Amino acid sequence: MRTLKVCICGGGRTAHLYAALFSHVTDVEVSVYTQKAIELCATMPPKGLLAVLPDGREYQGRPQNISNNPCDTVVGAEVVILAVPAHVRAFILTSIAPFVDRHHPVFVGAIPGNAGFDWLADRMLPPNVVIWGTKDPPYTAYDLVHGISVAAGGGPRTHVFACHKQGAGNQVGELQHILEHLFQVDFILANSFLELTLAFGNPVLHLPALYGLVGPHSDNPDAKFTGQQGWWRDLTELGAAYIEDCAAEQYQLIKRVRAELGCNLASLTPLRDDLLRNYQDFIADGSSLHTIFKTNRAFKGMVPLVRAGNGIGFEIDFSHRIFYEDTHFGLSLLVAIARRLNVDMPRLEEIAAWAETLSEPLFGRATDYLPPDFPQNASDIAVQHNQAPIVAQTTRNTHVYDQ
């Protein structure tokens, strides 16, 4: 079998995990494009990055190439994986586009492929590129020791991927084979990229949870804390209720898309059903949505807090990526799609409006590249090639969000 050249874009938890995993896959050459290349190379042990899987297995491997120059990592790559937050994807695509092969199919995808990634990539990449994404990450990643190790959490039971403008059947089949070879799990093909765009994800989880924790109707509207807070282990009942409200409204949008656009969206089920189906082996108590989150061992993560200005206690870190990614590339896109399809989402709009007050859209919004004629021709939207969206023009130091 010929060697498959894979470029991972990113320097955070998931990029570390994929680099370690892929380094152990036969006939795969791994490169990493990250703004943190110097730090990564300086701290990495001679044997490379260590990944610890949920079952205790350990994989350690060193990528063949790590660079902050896309010319060093993207040229010759047959597969490019964006393992970065949604709000910096345009920056990454702008950087790599000149170095993507224009004469042969190249598979460029995002994990996960949410936030309208297909619409963004279609604007910025040449027509020979096969644009793809996954519904969920095959593994969650946490406990990163930069340049040294990372732990993998549980992933979903069903692994779904989608291709933008499906293209030739042999290309889709080849991509499926590649993904299964890299991750050593089975993948199934979604019939529309909307199955990824409308999937339940962090925006409809993080922001409602935070609204219940420090929002105007919470017990802590001043957002002051005496210690660290876990997203899910410390989830309040009010936060769980807000998640349930938002998820129910989002599922009404999913049903409207099925009815009006004829999309199957087979893997999209009500949130509680989705969690129990995909994470049942990790959930100790499935009696309510609140207990599902609190007892799900696959879900890690801490509420972003920093030491308070007066040195006493902690407060919310409003510079954290979720206030850009989940707000301007998550809830705002769901609200825009719902409005075009005349779906009422009062709770989600309430929380989205609150979240908008917490951060400026410094990196643009996903709605910048929502096709103006959506939902017409939703299954095969032709977007002008290389028409860069507003977010791609940012000159801000995006590497601090390279996670």
Coordinates of C-alpha atoms in Angstrom, one line a residue:
M1 CA 0.0 0.0 0.0
R2 CA 1.3 3.5 -0.9
T3 CA 2.0 6.0 1.9
L4 CA -0.8 8.3 2.7
K5 CA 0.3 11.9 3.5
V6 CA -1.9 13.5 6.2
C7 CA -1.6 17.1 7.4
I8 CA -3.2 18.0 10.8
C9 CA -3.9 21.7 11.2
G10 CA -3.9 22.7 14.9
G11 CA -1.8 22.5 18.0
G12 CA -4.3 21.8 20.7
R13 CA -5.8 18.8 22.4
T14 CA -7.4 17.1 19.4
A15 CA -4.4 17.8 17.1
H16 CA -2.1 16.2 19.7
L17 CA -4.4 13.2 19.9
Y18 CA -4.6 12.7 16.1
A19 CA -0.9 13.1 15.6
A20 CA -0.2 10.4 18.2
L21 CA -2.8 8.0 16.9
F22 CA -2.0 8.4 13.2
S23 CA 1.7 8.0 13.8
H24 CA 0.9 4.4 14.7
V25 CA -1.2 3.7 11.6
T26 CA 0.6 1.8 8.9
D27 CA 1.6 3.6 5.7
V28 CA 0.7 7.0 7.0
E29 CA 3.0 10.0 7.0
V30 CA 1.9 12.7 9.5
S31 CA 2.7 16.4 9.4
V32 CA 1.3 19.1 11.7
Y33 CA 0.7 22.7 10.8
T34 CA 0.5 24.9 13.9
Q35 CA 1.4 28.4 15.0
K36 CA 2.8 26.6 18.1
A37 CA 5.4 24.5 16.2
I38 CA 8.5 25.9 17.9
E39 CA 7.0 25.2 21.4
L40 CA 5.8 21.8 20.3
C41 CA 9.1 20.7 19.0
A42 CA 10.9 22.1 22.0
T43 CA 8.9 20.1 24.6
M44 CA 8.2 16.9 22.7
P45 CA 10.1 13.8 24.0
P46 CA 12.3 11.8 21.5
K47 CA 9.6 9.1 21.2
G48 CA 7.0 11.7 20.4
L49 CA 3.5 12.5 21.7
L50 CA 1.7 10.1 24.1
A51 CA -2.0 9.5 23.7
V52 CA -3.9 7.5 26.4
L53 CA -7.1 5.9 25.2
P54 CA -10.2 5.3 27.4
D55 CA -9.4 1.6 27.7
G56 CA -5.9 2.3 28.9
R57 CA -4.1 1.6 25.6
E58 CA -1.2 4.0 25.0
Y59 CA 0.1 5.3 21.6
Q60 CA 3.2 7.3 21.3
G61 CA 4.5 8.6 18.0
R62 CA 6.3 11.5 16.5
P63 CA 5.0 13.3 13.4
Q64 CA 7.4 13.4 10.4
N65 CA 7.1 17.1 10.1
I66 CA 5.9 20.0 12.4
S67 CA 6.0 23.5 11.1
N68 CA 4.3 26.9 11.4
N69 CA 4.7 27.3 7.6
P70 CA 2.0 25.6 5.5
C71 CA 4.4 25.3 2.6
D72 CA 6.3 22.7 4.7
T73 CA 3.3 20.7 5.7
V74 CA 0.4 21.0 3.2
V75 CA 2.4 20.6 -0.1
G76 CA 1.9 17.0 -1.2
A77 CA -0.7 16.2 1.5
E78 CA -3.6 14.1 0.3
V79 CA -5.7 14.5 3.4
V80 CA -5.9 17.8 5.4
I81 CA -7.7 17.8 8.8
L82 CA -8.6 21.0 10.5
A83 CA -8.5 20.3 14.3
V84 CA -9.1 23.9 15.3
P85 CA -12.0 26.0 16.6
A86 CA -14.6 27.1 14.1
H87 CA -13.8 30.8 14.4
V88 CA -10.2 30.3 13.2
R89 CA -11.0 28.0 10.3
A90 CA -11.0 30.8 7.8
F91 CA -7.5 31.9 8.9
I92 CA -6.3 28.3 8.5
L93 CA -8.0 27.9 5.1
T94 CA -6.5 31.2 3.9
S95 CA -3.1 30.0 5.0
I96 CA -3.2 26.6 3.3
A97 CA -5.2 27.3 0.1
P98 CA -2.1 28.4 -2.0
F99 CA -0.4 25.1 -1.1
V100 CA -3.2 22.6 -1.8
D101 CA -2.6 20.5 -4.9
R102 CA -4.8 21.7 -7.7
H103 CA -4.3 18.8 -10.1
H104 CA -5.4 15.8 -8.0
P105 CA -8.2 15.3 -5.5
V106 CA -7.3 16.4 -2.0
F107 CA -9.6 15.6 1.0
V108 CA -9.8 18.7 3.2
G109 CA -12.1 18.3 6.2
A110 CA -12.9 19.5 9.7
I111 CA -13.6 17.5 12.8
P112 CA -16.3 18.2 13.6
G113 CA -17.6 19.7 10.4
N114 CA -20.1 22.0 12.1
A115 CA -20.7 25.8 11.8
G116 CA -21.2 25.7 8.0
F117 CA -17.7 24.5 7.3
D118 CA -18.7 23.3 3.9
W119 CA -20.0 26.7 2.8
L120 CA -16.8 28.4 4.1
A121 CA -14.4 25.9 2.5
D122 CA -16.3 26.0 -0.8
R123 CA -15.5 29.7 -1.0
M124 CA -11.8 29.4 -0.3
L125 CA -10.5 26.1 -1.8
P126 CA -10.0 25.1 -5.5
P127 CA -12.7 22.9 -7.1
N128 CA -10.6 19.7 -7.1
V129 CA -10.8 19.6 -3.3
V130 CA -13.2 17.1 -1.7
I131 CA -14.7 19.0 1.3
W132 CA -15.8 16.8 4.2
G133 CA -16.4 16.8 7.9
T134 CA -17.6 14.5 10.7
K135 CA -20.6 14.9 12.9
D136 CA -18.6 14.3 16.1
P137 CA -15.0 13.8 17.0
P138 CA -14.2 10.0 17.1
Y139 CA -12.7 10.8 20.5
T140 CA -12.9 13.7 22.9
A141 CA -9.5 14.9 24.2
Y142 CA -8.5 16.4 27.5
D143 CA -5.7 16.6 30.1
L144 CA -3.3 18.1 27.5
V145 CA 0.4 18.5 28.6
H146 CA 1.5 20.5 25.6
G147 CA 4.0 18.7 23.4
I148 CA 4.1 15.6 25.7
S149 CA 0.7 13.9 26.3
V150 CA -3.0 13.9 25.9
A151 CA -5.9 11.7 27.1
A152 CA -8.7 10.5 24.9
G153 CA -12.3 10.4 26.2
G154 CA -15.1 8.3 24.9
G155 CA -16.6 9.0 21.5
P156 CA -20.0 8.2 19.9
R157 CA -21.0 4.7 19.0
T158 CA -21.9 5.8 15.4
H159 CA -19.4 7.7 13.4
V160 CA -21.0 9.9 10.7
F161 CA -19.2 11.9 8.0
A162 CA -20.5 14.0 5.1
C163 CA -19.1 15.4 1.8
H164 CA -20.0 18.7 0.3
K165 CA -21.5 18.3 -3.2
Q166 CA -21.0 14.6 -2.9
G167 CA -18.9 14.4 -6.2
A168 CA -17.7 11.2 -7.7
G169 CA -18.8 8.1 -5.9
N170 CA -15.3 6.7 -5.9
Q171 CA -14.0 9.8 -4.1
V172 CA -16.5 9.4 -1.3
G173 CA -15.7 5.7 -1.0
E174 CA -12.0 6.5 -0.9
L175 CA -12.5 9.1 1.8
Q176 CA -14.5 6.6 3.9
H177 CA -11.7 4.1 3.6
I178 CA -9.2 6.7 4.6
L179 CA -11.1 7.8 7.7
E180 CA -11.7 4.2 8.8
H181 CA -8.0 3.4 8.2
L182 CA -6.9 6.5 10.3
F183 CA -9.3 6.1 13.2
Q184 CA -9.8 2.3 13.1
V185 CA -13.6 2.7 13.5
D186 CA -16.4 2.3 11.0
F187 CA -17.9 5.5 9.4
I188 CA -21.3 5.9 7.7
L189 CA -22.1 8.6 5.1
A190 CA -24.7 11.3 5.8
N191 CA -26.8 12.3 2.8
S192 CA -26.4 16.0 3.5
F193 CA -23.8 18.3 5.2
L194 CA -26.8 19.8 7.0
E195 CA -26.6 16.7 9.2
L196 CA -23.4 18.1 10.6
T197 CA -24.5 21.7 10.6
L198 CA -27.7 20.9 12.6
A199 CA -26.1 18.3 14.9
F200 CA -26.3 19.0 18.7
G201 CA -22.9 20.3 19.7
N202 CA -21.2 22.7 22.1
P203 CA -23.1 25.8 21.3
V204 CA -26.4 24.3 22.4
L205 CA -24.7 22.8 25.5
H206 CA -22.1 25.3 26.7
L207 CA -24.1 28.5 26.5
P208 CA -27.4 27.3 28.0
A209 CA -25.3 25.7 30.8
L210 CA -23.5 29.0 31.4
Y211 CA -26.8 30.9 31.2
G212 CA -28.1 28.6 34.0
L213 CA -24.9 29.2 36.0
V214 CA -24.4 33.0 35.7
G215 CA -27.3 34.3 33.7
P216 CA -29.8 36.8 34.9
H217 CA -32.1 34.1 36.4
S218 CA -29.3 32.1 38.0
D219 CA -28.3 32.0 41.6
N220 CA -24.9 33.7 40.7
P221 CA -25.5 36.5 38.3
D222 CA -22.4 38.3 39.6
A223 CA -20.4 35.3 38.2
K224 CA -18.1 35.0 41.2
F225 CA -16.7 31.6 42.2
T226 CA -14.7 30.3 45.2
G227 CA -13.2 27.4 43.2
Q228 CA -13.1 25.7 39.8
Q229 CA -16.3 24.6 38.1
G230 CA -16.8 21.6 35.8
W231 CA -19.1 22.0 32.8
W232 CA -20.9 18.8 33.5
R233 CA -20.0 17.6 37.0
D234 CA -21.3 20.9 38.4
L235 CA -24.1 21.5 35.9
T236 CA -27.1 23.2 37.6
E237 CA -30.6 21.9 37.3
L238 CA -31.5 25.3 35.7
G239 CA -28.7 24.9 33.2
A240 CA -29.9 21.4 32.3
A241 CA -33.4 22.8 31.8
Y242 CA -32.1 25.5 29.5
I243 CA -30.2 22.9 27.5
E244 CA -33.4 20.8 27.3
D245 CA -35.4 23.8 26.0
C246 CA -32.8 24.8 23.4
A247 CA -32.3 21.2 22.2
A248 CA -36.1 20.8 21.8
E249 CA -36.2 24.0 19.7
Q250 CA -33.3 22.8 17.7
Y251 CA -35.0 19.5 17.0
Q252 CA -38.0 21.4 15.7
L253 CA -35.7 23.0 13.2
I254 CA -34.3 19.6 12.3
K255 CA -37.8 18.4 11.6
R256 CA -38.6 21.4 9.5
V257 CA -35.5 20.8 7.4
R258 CA -36.5 17.2 6.9
A259 CA -40.0 18.2 5.8
E260 CA -39.1 21.2 3.5
L261 CA -35.7 20.2 2.1
G262 CA -36.2 16.5 1.9
C263 CA -33.0 15.8 3.9
N264 CA -32.9 12.4 5.7
L265 CA -30.7 13.6 8.6
A266 CA -30.9 10.0 9.9
S267 CA -28.5 10.4 12.7
L268 CA -30.2 13.4 14.3
T269 CA -32.5 12.3 17.1
P270 CA -33.7 14.2 20.2
L271 CA -30.7 15.1 22.4
R272 CA -31.5 12.8 25.2
D273 CA -31.9 9.8 22.9
D274 CA -28.7 10.8 21.1
L275 CA -26.7 10.9 24.3
L276 CA -28.1 7.6 25.6
R277 CA -27.5 5.8 22.3
N278 CA -23.9 7.1 21.8
Y279 CA -22.6 7.3 25.4
Q280 CA -24.6 4.6 27.3
D281 CA -21.4 2.8 28.3
F282 CA -20.2 6.0 30.0
I283 CA -23.4 7.2 31.7
A284 CA -24.1 6.0 35.2
D285 CA -27.6 7.6 35.6
G286 CA -29.8 8.1 32.6
S287 CA -33.0 9.1 34.5
S288 CA -32.9 12.8 33.4
L289 CA -30.9 15.1 31.1
H290 CA -29.4 16.6 34.2
T291 CA -28.1 13.3 35.5
I292 CA -27.0 12.2 32.0
F293 CA -24.6 15.1 31.9
K294 CA -23.4 14.9 35.5
T295 CA -22.6 11.2 35.3
N296 CA -21.3 10.9 31.7
R297 CA -17.6 9.9 32.1
A298 CA -17.0 10.7 28.4
F299 CA -17.7 14.4 29.0
K300 CA -14.9 16.4 30.6
G301 CA -14.0 20.0 30.7
M302 CA -14.0 23.0 33.0
V303 CA -15.9 26.3 32.9
P304 CA -13.3 28.9 31.8
L305 CA -12.4 30.8 34.9
V306 CA -9.5 33.1 35.8
R307 CA -8.4 34.5 39.1
A308 CA -10.5 37.5 40.0
G309 CA -9.0 41.0 39.7
N310 CA -8.9 41.5 43.4
G311 CA -7.2 38.2 43.9
I312 CA -10.1 36.7 45.8
G313 CA -11.9 33.8 44.1
F314 CA -12.5 33.3 40.4
E315 CA -14.5 34.9 37.6
I316 CA -15.5 34.0 34.0
D317 CA -12.7 34.3 31.4
F318 CA -14.5 36.1 28.7
S319 CA -11.5 35.9 26.3
H320 CA -12.0 32.1 26.1
R321 CA -12.7 30.6 22.7
I322 CA -16.3 29.6 23.5
F323 CA -17.4 33.2 23.5
Y324 CA -16.3 33.5 19.9
E325 CA -16.9 30.0 18.6
D326 CA -20.1 28.9 20.4
T327 CA -21.8 32.3 20.0
H328 CA -20.8 33.7 16.6
F329 CA -20.2 30.4 14.9
G330 CA -22.9 28.4 16.7
L331 CA -26.0 29.9 18.1
S332 CA -26.1 32.8 15.6
L333 CA -26.0 30.4 12.7
L334 CA -28.8 28.2 14.2
V335 CA -30.9 31.3 14.7
A336 CA -30.3 32.6 11.2
I337 CA -31.3 29.2 9.6
A338 CA -34.4 29.0 11.8
R339 CA -35.5 32.5 10.8
R340 CA -35.2 31.6 7.1
L341 CA -37.3 28.5 7.6
N342 CA -39.8 30.3 9.9
V343 CA -39.1 28.2 13.0
D344 CA -39.7 29.8 16.3
M345 CA -36.8 29.4 18.8
P346 CA -37.6 31.7 21.7
R347 CA -35.3 30.2 24.3
L348 CA -32.4 29.8 22.0
E349 CA -32.8 33.3 20.7
E350 CA -33.0 34.6 24.3
I351 CA -29.7 32.9 25.2
A352 CA -28.1 33.8 21.9
A353 CA -28.9 37.5 22.5
W354 CA -27.4 37.3 26.1
A355 CA -24.3 35.6 24.7
E356 CA -23.9 38.3 22.1
T357 CA -23.4 40.8 24.9
L358 CA -20.4 38.9 26.2
S359 CA -18.1 39.1 23.2
E360 CA -17.6 41.0 20.0
P361 CA -17.5 39.0 16.7
L362 CA -13.7 39.7 16.3
F363 CA -13.4 36.7 13.9
G364 CA -16.6 37.4 12.0
R365 CA -19.6 35.1 12.1
A366 CA -20.7 31.8 10.4
T367 CA -23.6 33.8 8.9
D368 CA -21.0 35.7 6.8
Y369 CA -20.9 32.6 4.5
L370 CA -24.4 31.3 4.9
P371 CA -25.5 31.2 1.2
P372 CA -27.8 34.1 0.5
D373 CA -30.3 31.8 -1.3
F374 CA -30.4 29.2 1.4
P375 CA -32.6 27.1 1.7
Q376 CA -33.1 27.1 -2.1
N377 CA -30.8 24.5 -3.7
A378 CA -29.7 23.5 -0.2
S379 CA -28.4 20.2 -1.4
D380 CA -26.0 21.6 -4.0
I381 CA -25.2 25.2 -3.4
A382 CA -22.8 26.8 -5.9
V383 CA -20.7 29.4 -4.2
Q384 CA -18.2 31.6 -6.0
H385 CA -14.7 30.1 -5.7
N386 CA -12.1 32.0 -3.6
Q387 CA -14.6 34.7 -2.4
A388 CA -13.0 35.1 1.0
P389 CA -15.4 35.8 3.9
I390 CA -15.0 38.7 6.2
V391 CA -13.6 36.6 9.0
A392 CA -10.6 35.5 6.8
Q393 CA -9.4 39.1 6.8
T394 CA -8.7 39.3 10.5
T395 CA -5.1 40.2 11.4
R396 CA -5.5 39.2 15.0
N397 CA -3.2 36.8 16.7
T398 CA -5.3 33.7 16.2
H399 CA -2.8 31.2 17.4
V400 CA -3.9 31.7 21.0
Y401 CA -7.1 29.9 20.0
D402 CA -5.2 27.1 18.1
Q403 CA -6.9 24.3 20.1

